[in-house]
Amino acid sequence: MATAAVASVDAQTWCGKRYTYDSHADAPSSWPAQAPAPEHKDAPFFALFPRHSLFTFTGERGAADVTMTAIAQFRFSSLAHSSFETEAECIVSATDQATGVLLLHATVAFTASPGMQHSEPTLVEWPLRIPSSWEPRWEPFNITATAQCSNSLELTGNWSSESQLVWLPEPLSHHQGEDGHDVFRMLQTSLDSITPMPKIEDCTRVHGASRRVASVVRLDFRLGKARPALIYDTLEQDGTWSSRVVFPYGHYINWGRYLSQNIDAALRNISNEGHTIMNPSPPFDDLSVPGTDPNDPFGLIHQVINKGGDLGIMTQYNMRHTFKNKTSVHQQVTRFRSERGLGVWYTSDEPDGEGEIFEDVMAASAQIRALDPYHPVSLVLNCKSHHLPTYARTVDILMTDVYSVGVNLTFSETRWRTPCNATFGCCGCDGCMHGGARDVVERMQGYVSELRAAHVDRGVWMVVQAFGESEYWVRIPTPAEVRVMVYGAVVAGSTGIMYWLRPEPRLVGVLAKIGMEVRALTRVLTSFVYKMEADAGEGDLLEGVYLASWRDPVSGSSKLKVVDHLDQDRSTVATQGGDIHVWKEAVIIIANTNYRQVALGQSGLCFEALKGFDGTAKPFFESGNTGSELYEQDDIDEEQDFWMSSSGVHGYRVASGCVELDSLERLQVLVLSLFKE
């Protein structure tokens, strides 16, 4: 279950570590430690991948969707550490593996400034030349890309990259045969693909039931595969499709004791609190739940998905108890895949902790994709690092839960009466060392770093603690702790926020407030260029104080010249480049995770920029508004988090130096802390 680390007595291990003594066990100190995570190296790296996880042809929107684009990603460590300007050029090409047809042939030339990108990837976007022989189909198109790069330093070489482009038929209907078997059948699954996609039989019209698919969820990789935006396409009553970008924000929700008791009221509350997604916690066919029909035990959850969709809330459909039962998975997926409110499939819950067999997790994801290629698959991990890249490869969206508030991190007092360390024990939060938001930030940083080192790029959602007074946890988090955990996760790179578990009435107010804030920040969080500028231990920064920036539009500290040799008219199409774009707006979020007062003004943290402020400090958002407007009041309650905004700021100082924002028209800073100075 998503209350992390409730370990099985039979297994006697959690995250690969023993947590109880027995007569056959060695002393804890003699058991081997977990294998170390791969070392992160900023070696030159190249990848080319489609901008979207899938492309569709959906009625009137089809003409635009057929114009497919690809993202080229470069990471050059030598440029990041250079002390002078240098020239670099890459010739990029992409071909269809099956036919050898050239899809892309272009040149990108860099004029790199010293410390270019701080080793962050440089992203360039190009339209692909779609062959006339291509038509939407169930099988992905395999693409091979190459890059020949050179510069005036030591960086020269050739790199190759393989990816899959998914162009699906118009999502009109799923069809079932008279025998009840779905005509989507998995024929083959590639375990080696970064995004495993099974081959699927052609969807031919057969006798039997059919129902039009009413939602499609795509991942937009415009900012890189590690920072995807979620696009939620829905079929409207007039037959047209609408599309919106969503920052996932929501709850795991207790089914029998809350959601099923009054579906309409519960969904209204969730919608009013700014939620964009929900994860009802099964089992949904529990006949003891009032209103459950023995003849249709999934009827109530069917209502929830439909009504949630009408309110704009996606359902992350949870099969944690049944994902290894192929018959049950088939029944649930084929029943709910056509619903307007369906957003994301959810398979295994904390398989790294439980020690689930990897092949079972992979098989569930492959079966779901074969039955429904229009919605992504997700799971949640609990461990600090236990086969992380392996599990990540099985899904499209990765989640992790960190529950370290109100728990003894060194000794299991309430459960096992045993110690917890790097090689032994289960105390409710694997690898946590501090208690609170700092553990959340460090978990997110660790996941991002390990996945990047393994070249497994995934967006990672954080599951934040919104419970307590049970099992390992002696209290619930305070509202201030929840806020700093949420924004600390966002600062560290989280691309979605979920909570375990609703309802906790003492936290409803703060979760609703954050929901309104996140709704207003959606444009920033999903389309601005993100960079974690500094974290604990860097330069003169205080430990436990974290900072990230978001800048619009996509740009960088380099000058790019892009030439498309297949279409000269497209030569200026690029998502990066100082010559092409200028920054207009930036947002900085600072999170202090310390349980003590911090004098930020004396820490050297980003406050060079504050000299340019006009002295106006405003509360983050007006209480009770829709979250779309900043509060325009000069007074500030010192107990609140606050924005500070300015125009004409020329730069802000971090430990590594001053990042220039010469053309900036607006800078906003959000400071979050458990204590104010």
XYZ file of C-alpha atoms in Angstrom:
677
model
C 0.000 0.000 0.000
C 1.130 3.551 -0.462
C 1.567 4.019 3.260
C 5.191 3.209 2.681
C 7.162 0.463 4.261
C 4.446 -1.569 5.971
C 6.600 -4.620 5.462
C 5.397 -8.195 5.233
C 6.390 -10.425 8.123
C 6.655 -13.334 5.715
C 9.078 -11.499 3.436
C 11.187 -10.143 6.321
C 12.840 -7.737 3.903
C 11.979 -4.264 2.702
C 13.957 -2.505 -0.007
C 16.209 -5.561 -0.051
C 17.098 -5.211 3.647
C 16.176 -7.469 6.560
C 14.206 -5.759 9.283
C 13.716 -8.520 11.880
C 16.084 -10.879 13.676
C 15.684 -14.641 13.512
C 17.718 -17.653 14.515
C 19.084 -18.118 11.010
C 20.043 -14.509 10.396
C 23.503 -13.090 10.686
C 24.171 -9.936 12.635
C 22.851 -6.924 10.707
C 26.314 -5.465 10.275
C 27.474 -8.519 8.310
C 24.761 -8.337 5.657
C 25.898 -6.756 2.391
C 24.909 -3.216 1.558
C 22.807 -2.411 -1.467
C 24.665 -2.064 -4.724
C 25.787 1.541 -5.184
C 23.865 3.707 -7.602
C 25.634 4.356 -10.908
C 27.977 7.299 -10.750
C 26.680 10.382 -12.490
C 29.073 11.507 -15.193
C 28.569 14.453 -17.501
C 29.953 12.585 -20.494
C 28.949 13.829 -23.940
C 25.505 12.503 -24.694
C 23.126 12.676 -27.651
C 19.540 11.547 -28.074
C 16.804 12.284 -30.575
C 13.205 11.473 -29.745
C 9.680 12.474 -30.847
C 8.299 15.486 -29.064
C 5.191 13.593 -27.937
C 4.868 10.108 -26.477
C 2.198 9.479 -29.105
C 0.658 11.268 -32.045
C -2.976 10.861 -33.015
C -5.287 11.851 -35.823
C -8.380 13.183 -34.082
C -10.886 14.749 -36.407
C -10.326 18.420 -37.181
C -7.150 18.540 -35.104
C -5.530 15.890 -37.269
C -3.962 18.218 -39.797
C -1.890 19.883 -37.091
C -1.035 16.665 -35.307
C 0.413 15.020 -38.397
C 3.154 17.665 -38.367
C 5.422 15.671 -36.087
C 8.465 17.094 -34.406
C 11.542 15.652 -32.797
C 13.773 16.908 -29.999
C 17.550 16.649 -30.256
C 19.293 16.679 -26.883
C 22.985 17.428 -26.428
C 24.984 17.398 -23.213
C 28.602 18.525 -23.474
C 30.553 18.563 -20.223
C 33.641 20.068 -21.844
C 31.678 23.169 -22.777
C 30.351 23.488 -19.257
C 33.838 23.718 -17.812
C 35.445 25.888 -20.467
C 36.736 29.315 -19.472
C 36.374 30.969 -22.871
C 33.980 31.031 -25.799
C 34.170 28.078 -28.164
C 32.488 27.007 -31.375
C 30.708 23.679 -31.678
C 28.787 22.180 -34.583
C 26.690 19.031 -34.922
C 25.267 17.463 -38.072
C 22.126 15.538 -37.136
C 20.226 13.036 -39.257
C 17.377 10.615 -38.614
C 16.089 7.734 -40.725
C 13.248 5.247 -40.697
C 14.857 1.911 -39.768
C 12.472 -0.112 -41.926
C 12.914 1.804 -45.182
C 16.028 3.923 -44.740
C 14.051 7.033 -45.701
C 15.630 10.234 -44.410
C 13.371 12.005 -41.893
C 15.733 14.737 -40.753
C 19.034 16.217 -41.851
C 20.142 19.415 -40.134
C 23.064 21.296 -38.654
C 23.181 23.065 -35.325
C 26.083 25.397 -34.556
C 26.814 26.624 -31.027
C 28.665 29.697 -29.911
C 29.153 28.552 -26.350
C 29.811 30.996 -23.547
C 32.014 29.982 -20.590
C 30.155 27.585 -18.338
C 27.561 26.909 -21.015
C 24.381 25.378 -19.626
C 26.142 24.169 -16.458
C 26.113 20.723 -18.115
C 22.360 20.925 -18.567
C 21.084 19.482 -21.860
C 20.676 21.718 -24.874
C 17.404 20.969 -26.660
C 16.649 21.741 -30.297
C 13.318 21.023 -31.999
C 12.810 20.173 -35.670
C 9.819 19.096 -37.762
C 10.223 15.628 -39.238
C 9.673 14.963 -42.928
C 6.925 12.341 -42.806
C 7.194 9.805 -45.677
C 4.122 9.489 -47.861
C 4.150 5.760 -47.121
C 3.548 6.345 -43.423
C 0.043 5.891 -42.091
C -1.228 5.711 -38.499
C -0.810 2.195 -37.128
C -0.601 0.221 -33.896
C 3.069 -0.629 -34.203
C 5.614 2.132 -33.511
C 7.972 3.450 -36.170
C 11.606 2.783 -35.269
C 13.965 5.693 -35.852
C 17.758 5.766 -35.891
C 19.498 9.111 -35.410
C 23.148 10.123 -35.603
C 25.087 13.214 -34.606
C 28.552 14.147 -35.837
C 29.882 16.828 -33.527
C 33.078 18.808 -33.181
C 34.322 21.936 -31.447
C 37.511 23.862 -30.819
C 38.167 21.998 -27.580
C 38.554 18.257 -27.134
C 34.985 17.313 -27.988
C 34.769 15.451 -31.280
C 32.939 12.283 -32.118
C 29.952 10.467 -33.542
C 26.926 9.387 -31.531
C 23.818 7.416 -32.391
C 20.399 7.164 -30.821
C 17.378 4.918 -31.323
C 13.793 5.869 -30.534
C 10.227 4.963 -31.360
C 7.585 7.230 -32.860
C 4.021 6.216 -32.023
C 1.395 7.393 -34.534
C -1.914 5.824 -33.604
C -5.139 5.645 -35.608
C -7.947 7.998 -34.728
C -9.260 6.869 -31.321
C -12.785 6.103 -32.500
C -13.485 2.877 -30.689
C -12.117 -0.260 -29.117
C -13.770 -3.405 -30.436
C -14.408 -6.736 -28.818
C -15.177 -10.017 -30.492
C -18.221 -12.110 -29.746
C -16.116 -14.327 -27.518
C -15.227 -11.300 -25.358
C -11.579 -11.314 -26.369
C -10.140 -7.967 -27.335
C -8.733 -7.596 -30.821
C -5.733 -5.701 -29.363
C -3.313 -8.491 -28.608
C 0.256 -8.152 -27.538
C 2.544 -9.918 -29.987
C 5.923 -8.798 -28.808
C 7.429 -6.555 -26.149
C 10.893 -5.068 -26.177
C 12.423 -5.115 -22.694
C 15.386 -3.086 -23.920
C 13.448 -0.094 -25.213
C 13.626 3.015 -23.066
C 9.868 3.329 -23.563
C 8.659 -0.259 -24.021
C 5.887 -0.381 -26.595
C 4.343 -3.711 -27.577
C 3.451 -4.524 -31.124
C -0.321 -4.632 -31.486
C -2.480 -6.316 -34.060
C -4.339 -4.090 -36.485
C -7.684 -3.041 -35.069
C -10.112 -4.513 -37.585
C -13.849 -4.165 -37.307
C -15.361 -7.363 -35.989
C -18.788 -8.240 -34.686
C -19.343 -7.233 -31.089
C -19.499 -4.212 -28.838
C -17.717 -0.963 -29.600
C -17.423 2.317 -27.744
C -15.727 5.521 -28.753
C -12.571 6.439 -26.887
C -13.202 9.751 -25.124
C -9.756 10.681 -23.789
C -6.111 10.558 -24.821
C -3.200 11.444 -22.523
C 0.131 12.370 -24.104
C 3.500 13.269 -22.658
C 5.074 16.383 -24.199
C 8.897 16.194 -24.154
C 9.507 19.770 -25.305
C 11.655 20.360 -22.209
C 13.292 16.921 -22.365
C 12.146 13.411 -21.498
C 12.954 13.923 -17.824
C 10.545 16.888 -17.633
C 7.442 15.906 -19.604
C 4.265 17.959 -19.553
C 0.981 16.056 -19.421
C -1.519 16.817 -22.208
C -5.100 15.741 -21.509
C -7.214 15.457 -24.687
C -10.949 14.902 -24.192
C -13.861 14.285 -26.532
C -16.589 16.882 -26.067
C -20.324 16.372 -26.472
C -20.333 18.127 -29.839
C -17.833 15.591 -31.209
C -14.809 17.900 -31.133
C -11.670 17.374 -29.111
C -10.306 19.776 -26.507
C -6.771 19.766 -25.176
C -5.179 21.188 -22.044
C -1.805 20.958 -20.372
C -2.013 19.653 -16.808
C 0.379 19.714 -13.886
C -0.730 16.573 -12.012
C -1.892 17.513 -8.516
C -4.104 15.230 -6.488
C -4.753 12.594 -3.871
C -4.855 8.925 -3.287
C -8.413 8.670 -1.960
C -9.876 6.138 0.457
C -12.560 4.268 -1.418
C -14.802 2.523 1.108
C -14.692 5.114 3.911
C -14.838 8.311 1.870
C -15.217 8.471 -1.893
C -17.930 5.836 -2.326
C -20.005 7.260 0.541
C -21.069 10.377 -1.369
C -19.511 10.442 -4.810
C -20.962 13.767 -5.975
C -20.015 15.706 -2.841
C -16.526 14.208 -2.677
C -15.779 15.027 -6.317
C -17.067 18.585 -5.936
C -14.738 19.101 -2.987
C -11.784 17.678 -4.887
C -12.493 19.873 -7.899
C -12.901 23.019 -5.785
C -9.516 22.330 -4.161
C -7.669 22.513 -7.477
C -7.092 18.801 -8.037
C -6.400 17.697 -11.593
C -6.009 13.976 -10.880
C -7.144 11.418 -8.308
C -6.149 7.874 -7.419
C -9.015 6.024 -5.727
C -7.541 3.263 -3.574
C -8.979 -0.214 -4.315
C -10.576 -2.713 -3.942
C -13.518 -1.302 -5.872
C -15.508 -4.566 -5.938
C -15.851 -4.779 -2.150
C -19.477 -5.840 -1.660
C -19.417 -4.486 1.912
C -19.283 -0.932 0.545
C -22.815 0.523 0.533
C -24.255 0.859 -2.941
C -22.067 -1.828 -4.532
C -24.081 -3.962 -6.936
C -23.202 -7.689 -6.781
C -24.088 -7.908 -10.467
C -21.796 -4.995 -11.336
C -19.194 -4.631 -8.579
C -17.247 -2.013 -10.600
C -20.309 0.150 -11.197
C -19.496 2.717 -8.505
C -15.915 3.334 -9.645
C -17.281 3.623 -13.173
C -19.453 6.500 -11.916
C -16.448 8.123 -10.260
C -14.384 8.056 -13.454
C -17.232 9.492 -15.538
C -18.207 12.231 -13.092
C -14.590 13.119 -12.417
C -14.028 13.552 -16.129
C -16.995 15.917 -16.329
C -15.286 18.062 -13.666
C -11.910 17.972 -15.423
C -10.352 15.487 -12.992
C -8.386 12.611 -14.481
C -8.448 9.231 -12.755
C -5.201 7.404 -12.140
C -6.761 3.941 -12.164
C -5.212 1.743 -9.477
C -4.680 -2.018 -10.010
C -2.169 -2.564 -7.203
C -3.949 -5.681 -5.913
C -4.697 -7.244 -9.297
C -1.871 -6.286 -11.692
C -0.487 -9.870 -11.706
C -3.891 -11.346 -12.607
C -4.005 -11.104 -16.401
C -7.717 -11.885 -16.561
C -8.564 -9.149 -14.069
C -6.306 -6.631 -15.802
C -7.996 -7.419 -19.105
C -11.462 -6.951 -17.605
C -10.639 -3.634 -15.947
C -8.706 -2.088 -18.829
C -11.267 -3.004 -21.476
C -14.049 -1.632 -19.314
C -12.531 1.761 -18.468
C -10.136 2.603 -21.319
C -12.819 4.452 -23.295
C -13.866 6.767 -20.462
C -13.454 10.521 -20.752
C -12.177 10.728 -17.181
C -9.449 8.100 -17.542
C -5.972 9.605 -17.377
C -3.247 7.203 -16.265
C -3.020 3.500 -15.452
C -1.372 2.547 -12.147
C 0.047 -0.944 -11.720
C 2.273 -1.935 -8.828
C 2.486 -0.126 -5.502
C 6.027 -0.048 -4.053
C 7.304 -3.154 -5.888
C 10.876 -2.265 -4.899
C 9.966 -2.478 -1.240
C 7.886 -5.627 -1.557
C 10.457 -7.267 -3.803
C 7.989 -7.924 -6.614
C 9.347 -9.947 -9.507
C 10.361 -7.515 -12.225
C 8.904 -9.666 -14.990
C 5.455 -9.447 -13.337
C 5.619 -5.659 -13.265
C 6.845 -5.517 -16.857
C 4.179 -7.953 -18.040
C 1.400 -5.849 -16.508
C 2.629 -2.699 -18.232
C 2.946 -4.510 -21.555
C -0.546 -6.000 -21.268
C -2.056 -2.607 -20.478
C -0.283 -0.947 -23.405
C -1.482 -3.684 -25.722
C -5.077 -3.163 -24.594
C -4.922 0.622 -24.438
C -2.096 2.549 -26.146
C -3.851 5.893 -25.595
C -3.028 6.317 -21.882
C 0.333 6.115 -20.061
C 1.256 3.597 -17.372
C 2.647 4.471 -13.944
C 3.782 2.975 -10.638
C 5.152 4.226 -7.322
C 8.481 3.241 -5.743
C 9.328 3.508 -2.053
C 13.037 2.808 -1.711
C 15.891 5.280 -1.789
C 17.608 3.214 -4.470
C 16.708 -0.427 -5.079
C 16.712 -1.455 -8.762
C 15.453 2.040 -9.608
C 16.347 2.147 -13.345
C 14.989 -1.381 -13.854
C 11.565 -0.537 -12.482
C 11.561 2.871 -14.178
C 11.949 1.269 -17.602
C 8.627 -0.560 -17.187
C 6.463 2.566 -17.067
C 5.914 5.943 -18.687
C 5.516 7.854 -15.408
C 7.468 7.132 -12.237
C 6.416 8.092 -8.715
C 8.108 7.881 -5.320
C 6.681 8.300 -1.810
C 8.617 9.820 1.086
C 6.972 9.837 4.516
C 9.465 11.065 7.097
C 7.399 13.325 9.384
C 6.636 12.053 12.872
C 8.742 8.919 12.566
C 11.869 7.601 14.281
C 14.320 7.161 11.410
C 16.923 5.163 13.341
C 14.861 2.680 15.369
C 11.511 1.015 14.667
C 9.772 1.708 17.941
C 6.186 0.911 17.012
C 6.645 -2.028 14.631
C 9.714 -4.233 14.769
C 11.850 -3.012 17.679
C 14.944 -3.127 15.477
C 17.422 -0.461 14.266
C 17.431 1.144 10.837
C 20.532 1.946 8.817
C 21.891 1.624 5.289
C 21.874 -2.197 5.362
C 19.188 -3.181 7.875
C 15.782 -2.167 9.125
C 12.426 -0.722 8.149
C 11.394 2.501 9.886
C 8.804 3.890 7.492
C 11.057 5.971 5.223
C 13.895 4.198 3.455
C 17.164 6.116 3.396
C 15.695 9.154 5.156
C 18.070 10.972 7.477
C 16.538 14.297 8.498
C 12.786 14.094 8.943
C 10.547 16.310 6.842
C 11.011 18.238 3.630
C 14.765 17.798 3.324
C 14.299 14.053 2.886
C 11.757 14.774 0.151
C 14.218 17.016 -1.687
C 17.105 14.567 -1.339
C 14.980 11.640 -2.581
C 13.956 13.615 -5.656
C 17.542 14.701 -6.297
C 18.747 11.127 -5.926
C 16.161 9.765 -8.367
C 16.894 12.432 -10.966
C 20.638 11.842 -10.693
C 20.493 8.026 -10.783
C 18.058 7.896 -13.691
C 20.116 10.404 -15.620
C 23.293 8.407 -15.055
C 21.511 5.271 -16.321
C 20.130 7.193 -19.354
C 16.573 6.354 -18.266
C 14.779 9.675 -18.577
C 11.460 9.746 -16.758
C 9.312 12.410 -15.212
C 9.049 11.715 -11.468
C 6.016 12.579 -9.338
C 6.389 12.980 -5.587
C 3.853 11.445 -3.203
C 3.739 13.727 -0.157
C 2.766 12.656 3.357
C -0.718 13.819 4.348
C -1.422 11.320 7.142
C -0.076 10.219 10.507
C -0.971 8.806 13.927
C -0.711 5.240 12.625
C 1.892 2.500 12.216
C 5.339 4.165 12.147
C 4.060 7.762 12.142
C 3.110 9.297 15.501
C 1.751 12.578 14.095
C 0.508 14.195 10.900
C 2.571 16.916 9.211
C 1.773 20.526 10.013
C 0.434 22.740 7.205
C 3.836 24.477 7.035
C 5.591 21.124 6.679
C 3.242 20.094 3.866
C 3.884 23.334 1.979
C 7.655 23.051 2.225
C 7.561 19.356 1.244
C 5.473 20.137 -1.853
C 7.513 23.086 -3.041
C 10.776 21.414 -2.023
C 9.846 18.514 -4.324
C 8.980 20.951 -7.123
C 12.289 22.786 -6.631
C 14.124 19.449 -6.857
C 12.434 18.555 -10.155
C 9.113 16.832 -9.433
C 6.743 16.925 -12.415
C 3.655 16.019 -10.380
C 2.392 16.005 -6.788
C 0.171 13.413 -5.117
C -0.781 12.928 -1.452
C -1.375 9.836 0.618
C -4.155 9.694 1.901
C -7.471 11.525 1.785
C -9.311 12.240 3.980
C -7.281 13.948 6.679
C -9.598 16.814 7.674
C -6.894 18.756 9.513
C -4.963 19.274 6.255
C -7.795 19.998 3.815
C -7.298 23.758 4.069
C -3.595 23.834 3.214
C -3.963 21.254 0.462
C -6.708 23.333 -1.151
C -4.540 26.454 -0.898
C -1.620 24.696 -2.565
C -3.986 23.341 -5.213
C -5.042 26.846 -6.192
C -1.418 27.948 -6.293
C -0.330 25.030 -8.447
C -3.210 25.694 -10.827
C -1.987 29.259 -11.295
C 1.615 28.040 -11.682
C 0.765 25.438 -14.350
C 2.129 27.549 -17.207
C 5.395 28.043 -15.339
C 5.790 24.440 -14.216
C 4.963 22.904 -17.605
C 6.466 25.288 -20.168
C 9.242 27.318 -18.531
C 12.845 26.146 -18.606
C 13.670 24.652 -15.220
C 17.024 24.673 -13.488
C 17.882 23.767 -9.919
C 20.362 26.558 -9.326
C 21.788 25.485 -5.989
C 21.308 23.087 -3.122
C 22.719 22.193 0.265
C 26.448 22.445 0.694
C 27.235 24.626 -2.329
C 29.471 27.613 -1.658
C 28.110 29.889 1.028
C 24.575 28.501 0.892
C 23.022 27.220 4.061
C 22.417 23.508 4.263
C 18.814 22.552 3.709
C 18.022 25.663 1.662
C 17.154 24.964 -1.977
C 16.566 27.188 -4.984
C 15.302 26.622 -8.520
C 14.464 28.937 -11.388
C 11.968 28.736 -14.241
C 12.496 30.915 -17.309
C 10.357 31.681 -20.324
C 10.783 31.044 -23.186
C 13.104 28.100 -23.680
C 16.509 29.664 -24.039
C 20.047 29.267 -22.874
C 23.403 30.878 -22.378
C 24.533 29.892 -25.859
C 23.892 31.245 -29.331
C 22.420 28.719 -31.770
C 22.278 28.683 -35.532
C 20.001 25.967 -36.866
C 19.807 24.921 -40.519
C 17.305 22.338 -41.759
C 18.813 20.913 -44.961
C 15.546 19.226 -45.962
C 13.524 22.425 -45.724
C 15.336 25.763 -45.729
C 12.120 27.531 -44.709
C 12.315 25.736 -41.376
C 15.889 26.715 -40.634
C 14.889 29.099 -37.839
C 12.770 26.538 -35.971
C 14.523 26.017 -32.652
C 13.537 26.008 -29.020
C 16.849 27.343 -27.749
C 19.142 30.166 -28.648
C 20.071 33.601 -27.387
C 19.836 34.946 -30.946
C 16.305 33.651 -31.405
C 14.635 34.256 -28.051
C 15.034 36.582 -25.117
C 13.873 35.897 -21.605
C 10.780 37.838 -20.665
C 9.841 36.317 -17.342
C 11.414 34.233 -14.618
C 10.224 32.626 -11.397
C 12.465 31.629 -8.505
C 11.321 29.389 -5.661
C 13.407 29.137 -2.496
C 12.599 26.407 0.041
C 14.101 26.354 3.516
C 13.681 22.815 4.852
C 15.351 23.497 8.210
C 13.469 23.296 11.491
C 15.091 26.519 12.599
C 15.126 30.164 11.713
C 17.306 31.037 8.738
C 18.546 34.518 7.967
C 18.205 34.285 4.205
C 19.366 37.844 3.761
C 22.758 36.905 5.192
C 23.146 33.549 3.467
C 24.331 34.813 0.086
C 21.404 32.964 -1.478
C 19.998 34.739 -4.511
C 19.527 38.011 -2.689
C 21.719 40.030 -5.010
C 18.613 40.312 -7.173
C 16.476 41.585 -4.349
C 18.352 44.880 -4.480
C 16.470 45.536 -7.697
C 13.028 45.045 -6.189
C 10.740 47.998 -5.844
C 10.000 47.157 -2.227
C 6.592 45.658 -2.904
C 6.080 42.252 -1.340
C 2.758 40.494 -1.798
C 1.130 37.418 -0.310
C 1.406 34.480 -2.686
C -2.285 34.313 -3.581
C -5.420 35.914 -2.278
C -7.238 33.518 0.014
C -10.167 31.848 -1.681
C -9.573 33.043 -5.223
C -9.301 30.817 -8.262
C -5.539 30.956 -8.252
C -5.358 32.875 -11.495
C -4.394 36.270 -10.091
C -1.679 37.446 -7.764
C -2.864 39.369 -4.772
C -2.323 43.074 -5.420
C -1.823 44.280 -1.855
C 1.292 46.034 -0.622
C 1.020 44.813 2.957
C 2.471 41.417 3.822
C 1.712 39.067 6.658
C 5.129 37.953 7.854
C 3.750 34.536 8.722
C 2.816 33.831 5.087
C 4.890 32.755 2.166
C 5.208 35.594 -0.265
C 6.023 36.735 -3.759
C 8.389 39.561 -4.490
C 8.293 40.942 -8.012
C 10.282 43.450 -9.980
C 11.126 44.672 -13.444
C 14.475 45.532 -14.906
C 16.483 43.059 -12.837
C 19.880 42.416 -14.445
C 20.840 39.213 -12.711
C 20.708 37.215 -9.536
C 23.585 35.743 -7.603
C 23.985 32.098 -6.729
C 26.981 30.216 -5.420
C 28.304 29.548 -8.919
C 28.122 33.188 -9.988
C 25.660 35.638 -11.446
C 23.182 34.344 -14.029
C 22.474 37.172 -16.453
C 18.858 37.993 -17.260
C 19.465 41.180 -19.228
C 16.156 41.350 -21.097
C 13.975 40.244 -18.231
C 10.713 42.111 -17.890
C 9.440 40.376 -14.762
C 11.029 38.379 -11.970
C 9.011 36.750 -9.201
C 10.445 35.072 -6.132
C 8.556 32.721 -3.831
C 10.186 32.125 -0.431
C 8.964 29.186 1.653
C 10.136 28.366 5.132
C 9.006 26.732 8.340
C 10.278 29.859 10.083
C 10.562 33.472 8.960
C 13.454 35.716 9.827
